[in-house]
Amino acid sequence: MMRIAAAALHDLLVGLFRAGGSEAAEAEAVAAHLVEANLVGHDSHSAIRAPKYLAWVAAGELLPNRHATIAIDAGPLLVLDGGFGYGQVIGAEAMARAIERVRAHGLALIGIRNSGHLGRIGAWAETLAEAGLVSVHFVNTSGYGILVAPHGATERRLSANPIAAGAPGPDGPIVLDIATSATAEGKIQVARNKGEALPPGLVLDGAGRPITDPEAFYRDPPGALLPFGGHRGSGLSVFCEILAGSLTGGESSHAASPTAWRLVNNMLTLAVDPARLGDGHAFAADVARLTDWVRSARPATPGQRPLLPGEIERRTRAERLRDGIPLDPATVRQLAEAAAAHGVALPGELAETV
C-alpha cells in the first residue's frame, strides 16, 4: 500500500480524462469528484473508477462533453436528461437546478435520467446541505448494473441502488450515503485489488452459495450481492427502481431495457428549504439539539462517542489530506496502464512504484 498526495492524484486523473476526450472543465469536475471520494474514504467510487470510465468512453458507452438537457419543466418538478454523459457533470448541473428551483418554490423534485455513473451520491446531498437545503436521493441503473439478488433469491435482479440524504448541521453537513445492497460492487473490486477476503454475509457465488472470496464473485456464472437487512434493503431497493427509474422515465433495472448495454444511472432528488416551513433558526437549533442528544449516549467503546452520519468522512478527509491517499498495488497498476495507453505521465509517487 502506498500513499499519494491528493493534488498529484487529481492532476493524473485530469490528464487521463483530457486524453480520453473530455474538455478541461469536464476533466476537472470528474477528477475532483473521484479524488474527493478517495479523501472521504469511499474508495469504491474514487480513482479506481477512472480506467473503467475511459474504457466505457472508448466503447461508446459513455459520451464526453455532454450536458443535462430539460426533458420536463413544471416549475418545482423538473426532469433532466443526461445524454449518457459523465455523471459527475450531469449531477452537478442537476443540483444547481435544484437549488434554483428550491429558492423559487421552497421545494423541488428533480429527476435525472440517462446519466453516466453519478459517482458518490453523498456528494450531491452534501452540495445541497451546504446550500442550506434538506434532501433525499434515490438512484438506480436501467439494466447494466444488475448485481443484487432480491431477498429470498440467489440470482441478480436489482441494482445496488444507493440512497443518500443530507441536511445542514452545526458542524457541517449531516450526510447519509448507503447502498441498499449489503456492500457496493466497487468495494468488492477494492477487496479484490488488495487481495483481501470479504466479510461474510454480503455476497453469493453463481451457484447461490455464500462466499468471502471477491474473485469468486466475478467467475462464470457471476455471483450476486445480497440486500442489506434482508427484506428491508430489498424493499428499499425496489422503491429505488420505482422512484429513480420508473418515475423519471429512465426505466427500472431490466436486462431487456434499451439502455442495458451501457451503464446508465437515474436519480430522483427531493430538496426542501427548511426556512420555508417555518423558522429556519428553529430548524437549525433543533438539529443542533438532536446532534448533542445523539452524541451524549454512553459509548459502547470507552472514549469513542457515537458518530453522526458524515462525521467519519470528515475525519478521514482530514487524515488523508495530511498523510496522503492510500492506493493498493492493483489500483496503482491499473492507473499506470491507463496512463501508458493514453500517453499521460505518472506523478513521481506512482512512477517510483511501477
Short mmCIF file of C-alpha atoms in Angstrom, two decimals, residues 42-278:
data_model
loop_
_atom_site.label_atom_id
_atom_site.label_comp_id
_atom_site.label_asym_id
_atom_site.label_seq_id
_atom_site.Cartn_x
_atom_site.Cartn_y
_atom_site.Cartn_z
CA HIS A 42 -15.29 5.96 -0.30
CA ASP A 43 -12.57 4.20 -2.28
CA SER A 44 -15.10 2.15 -4.23
CA HIS A 45 -16.27 5.32 -6.01
CA SER A 46 -12.92 7.04 -6.37
CA ALA A 47 -9.87 6.93 -8.66
CA ILE A 48 -10.34 3.18 -9.02
CA ARG A 49 -13.19 4.07 -11.41
CA ALA A 50 -11.06 6.10 -13.86
CA PRO A 51 -9.77 3.21 -16.02
CA LYS A 52 -13.29 1.82 -16.29
CA TYR A 53 -14.72 5.22 -17.30
CA LEU A 54 -12.09 5.51 -20.03
CA ALA A 55 -12.93 2.01 -21.28
CA TRP A 56 -16.60 2.99 -21.46
CA VAL A 57 -15.69 6.10 -23.43
CA ALA A 58 -13.63 4.01 -25.87
CA ALA A 59 -16.56 1.63 -26.30
CA GLY A 60 -19.03 4.46 -26.93
CA GLU A 61 -20.96 3.69 -23.75
CA LEU A 62 -20.04 6.97 -22.03
CA LEU A 63 -20.02 10.22 -24.01
CA PRO A 64 -17.67 13.06 -23.07
CA ASN A 65 -18.70 16.73 -23.02
CA ARG A 66 -22.43 16.21 -22.62
CA HIS A 67 -24.64 18.44 -20.51
CA ALA A 68 -28.02 17.99 -18.87
CA THR A 69 -30.98 18.98 -21.02
CA ILE A 70 -34.51 19.65 -19.78
CA ALA A 71 -36.98 16.92 -20.66
CA ILE A 72 -39.87 18.08 -18.45
CA ASP A 73 -40.23 21.51 -16.81
CA ALA A 74 -43.16 22.06 -14.48
CA GLY A 75 -41.85 24.64 -12.01
CA PRO A 76 -40.72 22.73 -8.93
CA LEU A 77 -40.91 19.50 -10.96
CA LEU A 78 -38.00 19.02 -13.35
CA VAL A 79 -36.71 16.03 -15.32
CA LEU A 80 -33.25 16.28 -16.88
CA ASP A 81 -31.72 14.00 -19.50
CA GLY A 82 -28.01 13.35 -19.12
CA GLY A 83 -27.44 12.25 -22.71
CA PHE A 84 -25.16 9.44 -21.41
CA GLY A 85 -22.55 11.98 -20.32
CA TYR A 86 -20.31 11.90 -17.28
CA GLY A 87 -22.49 11.71 -14.18
CA GLN A 88 -20.19 13.99 -12.23
CA VAL A 89 -21.07 16.79 -14.67
CA ILE A 90 -24.75 15.88 -15.03
CA GLY A 91 -25.17 15.55 -11.26
CA ALA A 92 -23.58 18.94 -10.57
CA GLU A 93 -25.78 20.62 -13.17
CA ALA A 94 -28.87 18.94 -11.72
CA MET A 95 -28.02 20.09 -8.18
CA ALA A 96 -27.54 23.66 -9.43
CA ARG A 97 -31.03 23.46 -10.98
CA ALA A 98 -32.39 22.00 -7.75
CA ILE A 99 -31.04 24.95 -5.74
CA GLU A 100 -32.57 27.40 -8.23
CA ARG A 101 -35.99 25.74 -8.08
CA VAL A 102 -35.98 25.47 -4.28
CA ARG A 103 -35.13 29.16 -4.00
CA ALA A 104 -38.15 29.89 -6.20
CA HIS A 105 -40.65 27.38 -4.83
CA GLY A 106 -39.45 26.18 -1.43
CA LEU A 107 -39.00 22.65 -2.69
CA ALA A 108 -38.02 20.82 -5.84
CA LEU A 109 -38.38 17.34 -7.25
CA ILE A 110 -35.59 16.74 -9.75
CA GLY A 111 -35.36 13.63 -11.90
CA ILE A 112 -32.22 12.66 -13.81
CA ARG A 113 -32.37 10.02 -16.50
CA ASN A 114 -29.78 8.65 -18.91
CA SER A 115 -26.76 9.82 -16.94
CA GLY A 116 -23.39 8.17 -16.79
CA HIS A 117 -22.21 6.87 -13.42
CA LEU A 118 -23.14 9.53 -10.86
CA GLY A 119 -20.27 8.64 -8.54
CA ARG A 120 -20.55 9.10 -4.79
CA ILE A 121 -24.20 10.01 -4.25
CA GLY A 122 -23.47 11.53 -0.86
CA ALA A 123 -21.62 14.30 -2.70
CA TRP A 124 -24.92 15.55 -4.12
CA ALA A 125 -26.54 15.54 -0.66
CA GLU A 126 -23.52 17.50 0.63
CA THR A 127 -23.89 20.06 -2.16
CA LEU A 128 -27.49 20.77 -1.20
CA ALA A 129 -26.80 20.75 2.54
CA GLU A 130 -24.05 23.33 2.03
CA ALA A 131 -26.70 25.45 0.31
CA GLY A 132 -28.88 25.15 3.43
CA LEU A 133 -31.25 22.54 1.99
CA VAL A 134 -32.52 19.17 3.21
CA SER A 135 -32.58 16.47 0.54
CA VAL A 136 -33.05 12.79 -0.19
CA HIS A 137 -31.79 10.97 -3.29
CA PHE A 138 -32.74 7.62 -4.84
CA VAL A 139 -30.62 6.01 -7.59
CA ASN A 140 -30.84 3.00 -9.90
CA THR A 141 -29.44 1.73 -13.19
CA SER A 142 -31.52 0.72 -16.17
CA GLY A 143 -30.06 -2.75 -16.65
CA TYR A 144 -26.27 -2.69 -16.97
CA GLY A 145 -25.70 -2.68 -13.22
CA ILE A 146 -27.95 -5.56 -12.20
CA LEU A 147 -25.97 -7.06 -9.32
CA VAL A 148 -28.29 -7.78 -6.40
CA ALA A 149 -30.41 -10.82 -5.58
CA PRO A 150 -33.79 -9.84 -4.09
CA HIS A 151 -34.48 -11.14 -0.61
CA GLY A 152 -35.22 -14.85 -0.85
CA ALA A 153 -33.48 -15.27 -4.24
CA THR A 154 -29.99 -16.33 -5.36
CA GLU A 155 -29.67 -14.58 -8.72
CA ARG A 156 -29.40 -10.95 -9.82
CA ARG A 157 -32.49 -8.86 -10.42
CA LEU A 158 -31.80 -5.43 -8.85
CA SER A 159 -29.08 -2.79 -8.91
CA ALA A 160 -27.05 -1.76 -5.85
CA ASN A 161 -29.44 1.23 -5.73
CA PRO A 162 -27.94 3.78 -3.32
CA ILE A 163 -29.94 6.16 -1.14
CA ALA A 164 -28.47 9.39 0.20
CA ALA A 165 -29.85 12.13 2.42
CA GLY A 166 -28.39 15.38 3.63
CA ALA A 167 -29.15 18.26 5.96
CA PRO A 168 -27.20 21.26 7.25
CA GLY A 169 -25.80 20.55 10.70
CA PRO A 170 -23.99 22.51 13.40
CA ASP A 171 -20.58 21.09 12.42
CA GLY A 172 -21.14 20.77 8.67
CA PRO A 173 -23.46 18.68 6.51
CA ILE A 174 -25.08 15.62 8.06
CA VAL A 175 -24.99 13.09 5.22
CA LEU A 176 -26.27 9.54 4.93
CA ASP A 177 -24.86 7.64 1.94
CA ILE A 178 -25.70 3.94 1.71
CA ALA A 179 -26.32 1.25 -0.86
CA THR A 180 -29.41 -0.89 -0.50
CA SER A 181 -27.13 -3.84 -1.20
CA ALA A 182 -25.10 -5.28 1.68
CA THR A 183 -22.00 -3.88 0.00
CA ALA A 184 -21.17 -1.92 -3.14
CA GLU A 185 -19.69 -3.77 -6.11
CA GLY A 186 -16.86 -1.24 -6.09
CA LYS A 187 -15.93 -2.43 -2.60
CA ILE A 188 -15.60 -5.96 -3.97
CA GLN A 189 -13.21 -4.52 -6.57
CA VAL A 190 -11.23 -2.84 -3.80
CA ALA A 191 -11.01 -6.09 -1.79
CA ARG A 192 -10.02 -7.98 -4.95
CA ASN A 193 -7.28 -5.45 -5.69
CA LYS A 194 -5.99 -5.67 -2.13
CA GLY A 195 -6.16 -9.46 -2.04
CA GLU A 196 -8.44 -9.34 0.99
CA ALA A 197 -11.39 -11.53 1.92
CA LEU A 198 -14.88 -10.08 2.14
CA PRO A 199 -16.81 -10.09 5.40
CA PRO A 200 -19.34 -12.95 5.47
CA GLY A 201 -22.97 -12.38 4.63
CA LEU A 202 -22.51 -9.96 1.74
CA VAL A 203 -22.09 -11.95 -1.47
CA LEU A 204 -23.19 -15.17 -3.16
CA ASP A 205 -21.36 -17.06 -5.89
CA GLY A 206 -23.00 -18.07 -9.18
CA ALA A 207 -24.46 -21.18 -7.55
CA GLY A 208 -26.08 -19.15 -4.79
CA ARG A 209 -23.59 -20.13 -2.08
CA PRO A 210 -22.28 -17.57 0.44
CA ILE A 211 -18.67 -16.58 -0.30
CA THR A 212 -15.94 -14.35 1.11
CA ASP A 213 -13.56 -14.63 -1.88
CA PRO A 214 -14.06 -11.50 -4.04
CA GLU A 215 -12.64 -13.30 -7.08
CA ALA A 216 -15.49 -15.84 -6.97
CA PHE A 217 -17.99 -13.02 -7.49
CA TYR A 218 -16.58 -12.40 -10.98
CA ARG A 219 -16.46 -16.02 -12.20
CA ASP A 220 -18.85 -17.50 -14.74
CA PRO A 221 -21.66 -17.69 -13.80
CA PRO A 222 -21.25 -14.44 -11.85
CA GLY A 223 -22.25 -14.08 -8.24
CA ALA A 224 -24.77 -11.71 -6.67
CA LEU A 225 -24.79 -9.13 -3.92
CA LEU A 226 -27.25 -9.57 -1.08
CA PRO A 227 -29.51 -6.72 0.03
CA PHE A 228 -28.69 -5.24 3.42
CA GLY A 229 -31.04 -6.18 6.23
CA GLY A 230 -32.80 -8.91 4.26
CA HIS A 231 -36.31 -7.85 3.23
CA ARG A 232 -35.71 -4.26 4.42
CA GLY A 233 -32.92 -3.48 1.98
CA SER A 234 -34.65 -5.46 -0.72
CA GLY A 235 -37.84 -3.44 -0.29
CA LEU A 236 -35.97 -0.14 -0.35
CA SER A 237 -34.17 -1.27 -3.49
CA VAL A 238 -37.48 -1.96 -5.23
CA PHE A 239 -38.58 1.59 -4.42
CA CYS A 240 -35.30 2.97 -5.76
CA GLU A 241 -36.23 1.25 -9.01
CA ILE A 242 -39.71 2.78 -8.96
CA LEU A 243 -38.68 6.29 -7.88
CA ALA A 244 -35.39 6.69 -9.75
CA GLY A 245 -36.18 4.51 -12.75
CA SER A 246 -39.89 4.22 -13.46
CA LEU A 247 -40.88 7.70 -12.26
CA THR A 248 -38.11 9.63 -14.08
CA GLY A 249 -38.61 7.74 -17.36
CA GLY A 250 -35.11 6.29 -17.14
CA GLU A 251 -36.58 2.82 -16.60
CA SER A 252 -36.09 0.27 -13.88
CA SER A 253 -33.33 -2.32 -13.93
CA HIS A 254 -34.11 -4.93 -16.55
CA ALA A 255 -31.90 -6.92 -18.88
CA ALA A 256 -34.24 -6.09 -21.78
CA SER A 257 -34.02 -2.32 -21.26
CA PRO A 258 -32.91 -0.48 -24.42
CA THR A 259 -30.04 1.08 -22.44
CA ALA A 260 -28.97 -2.10 -20.64
CA TRP A 261 -25.82 -2.36 -22.77
CA ARG A 262 -24.29 0.74 -21.13
CA LEU A 263 -24.14 1.88 -17.51
CA VAL A 264 -26.95 4.39 -17.07
CA ASN A 265 -27.79 5.98 -13.73
CA ASN A 266 -31.15 7.54 -12.98
CA MET A 267 -31.75 9.61 -9.84
CA LEU A 268 -34.71 11.22 -8.12
CA THR A 269 -33.90 14.09 -5.76
CA LEU A 270 -36.31 15.79 -3.38
CA ALA A 271 -34.91 19.02 -1.93
CA VAL A 272 -36.55 21.34 0.61
CA ASP A 273 -35.65 24.71 2.11
CA PRO A 274 -36.32 24.31 5.87
CA ALA A 275 -36.75 28.07 6.24
CA ARG A 276 -39.85 27.87 4.01
CA LEU A 277 -41.51 25.53 6.52
CA GLY A 278 -41.31 27.97 9.41
#
